[in-house]
């Protein structure tokens, strides 16, 4: 091989080595930049989360202060208008963040776990609650939804047996990729897992989901914070729409302080003693379960933390968090009073 050819081969080898080294260098720089970006994103996310947690602690203290105030005034009542917790924090600067928050009463919503009762360690379908849920879905879901089918499927989703108790129900054999839990649900979003639920069957207004919740079975409905649709589902199915209107008119004057007094209203005279007692056992005037929503913005990046709290109304000052969820900001913060609170229910 001549000297010129040897020089040509050497030049090609040098160029190849240079290209390889350049490629490796670029890959190292790219990976390092990606690692730094990921680390910065995680740090920023953690900062927003910690700010949200701080706001959650403030909300917990507000609920405790409200409970102390109720005890001092001997009025264990919660409404969404005058209570200390019933406030909404507008966008407020805090260090390098912008925070906004609100608190909602979960006991002003329809509890899906009412669809079952406990007997002998088994969860049994509650026909009255199924009727109530059917009535609520009829008012809130679009016409193409099948309210009775969805309510019965929800009951089968919860009850202990694997028998389809209604022609409109559904149990394990009807589901292909999931199984019914056969126990109380932990979140209202489990409605979406039902066999007949379709995307085009969901409420057109996303805020309608604020009418549903998942709480322990014996939890009562707070008549001071429940919107008309939920009152109609629970009270209207037993006592009629006149009783619902009576509740709404009564709480407009002042928060209702006793269910026993409410049952004496003329609108409930059509019920016998047993019906009144059964209905009264479902209702209350105070709450233990609340939701705190916090939006945090730092350097143009947004996060929302949704926390659910249990405030024991006993002698202690215990307020505990039983769930936290980092949620996308698809809708505005919910106000203390449900958006449908002042609606006429039509």
CSV table of N, CA and C in Angstrom, one decimal, residues 65-76:
chain,number,residue,atom,x,y,z
A,65,UNK,N,-61.4,24.6,64.8
A,65,UNK,CA,-61.9,25.9,65.4
A,65,UNK,C,-63.4,26.0,65.2
A,66,UNK,N,-63.9,25.5,64.1
A,66,UNK,CA,-65.4,25.6,63.9
A,66,UNK,C,-66.1,24.7,64.8
A,67,UNK,N,-65.5,23.5,65.1
A,67,UNK,CA,-66.1,22.6,66.0
A,67,UNK,C,-66.1,23.1,67.4
A,68,UNK,N,-65.0,23.8,67.8
A,68,UNK,CA,-65.0,24.4,69.2
A,68,UNK,C,-66.0,25.5,69.3
A,69,UNK,N,-66.2,26.3,68.2
A,69,UNK,CA,-67.2,27.3,68.2
A,69,UNK,C,-68.6,26.8,68.4
A,70,UNK,N,-68.9,25.6,67.7
A,70,UNK,CA,-70.2,25.0,67.8
A,70,UNK,C,-70.4,24.5,69.2
A,71,UNK,N,-69.4,23.9,69.8
A,71,UNK,CA,-69.6,23.5,71.2
A,71,UNK,C,-69.8,24.6,72.1
A,72,UNK,N,-69.0,25.7,72.0
A,72,UNK,CA,-69.2,26.8,72.9
A,72,UNK,C,-70.6,27.5,72.8
A,73,UNK,N,-71.1,27.4,71.6
A,73,UNK,CA,-72.5,28.0,71.3
A,73,UNK,C,-73.6,26.9,71.5
A,74,UNK,N,-73.2,25.7,71.9
A,74,UNK,CA,-74.2,24.6,72.0
A,74,UNK,C,-75.0,24.5,70.8
A,75,UNK,N,-74.4,24.5,69.7
A,75,UNK,CA,-75.1,24.4,68.4
A,75,UNK,C,-74.3,23.6,67.4
A,76,UNK,N,-74.5,22.3,67.5
A,76,UNK,CA,-73.7,21.4,66.6
A,76,UNK,C,-74.4,21.3,65.2
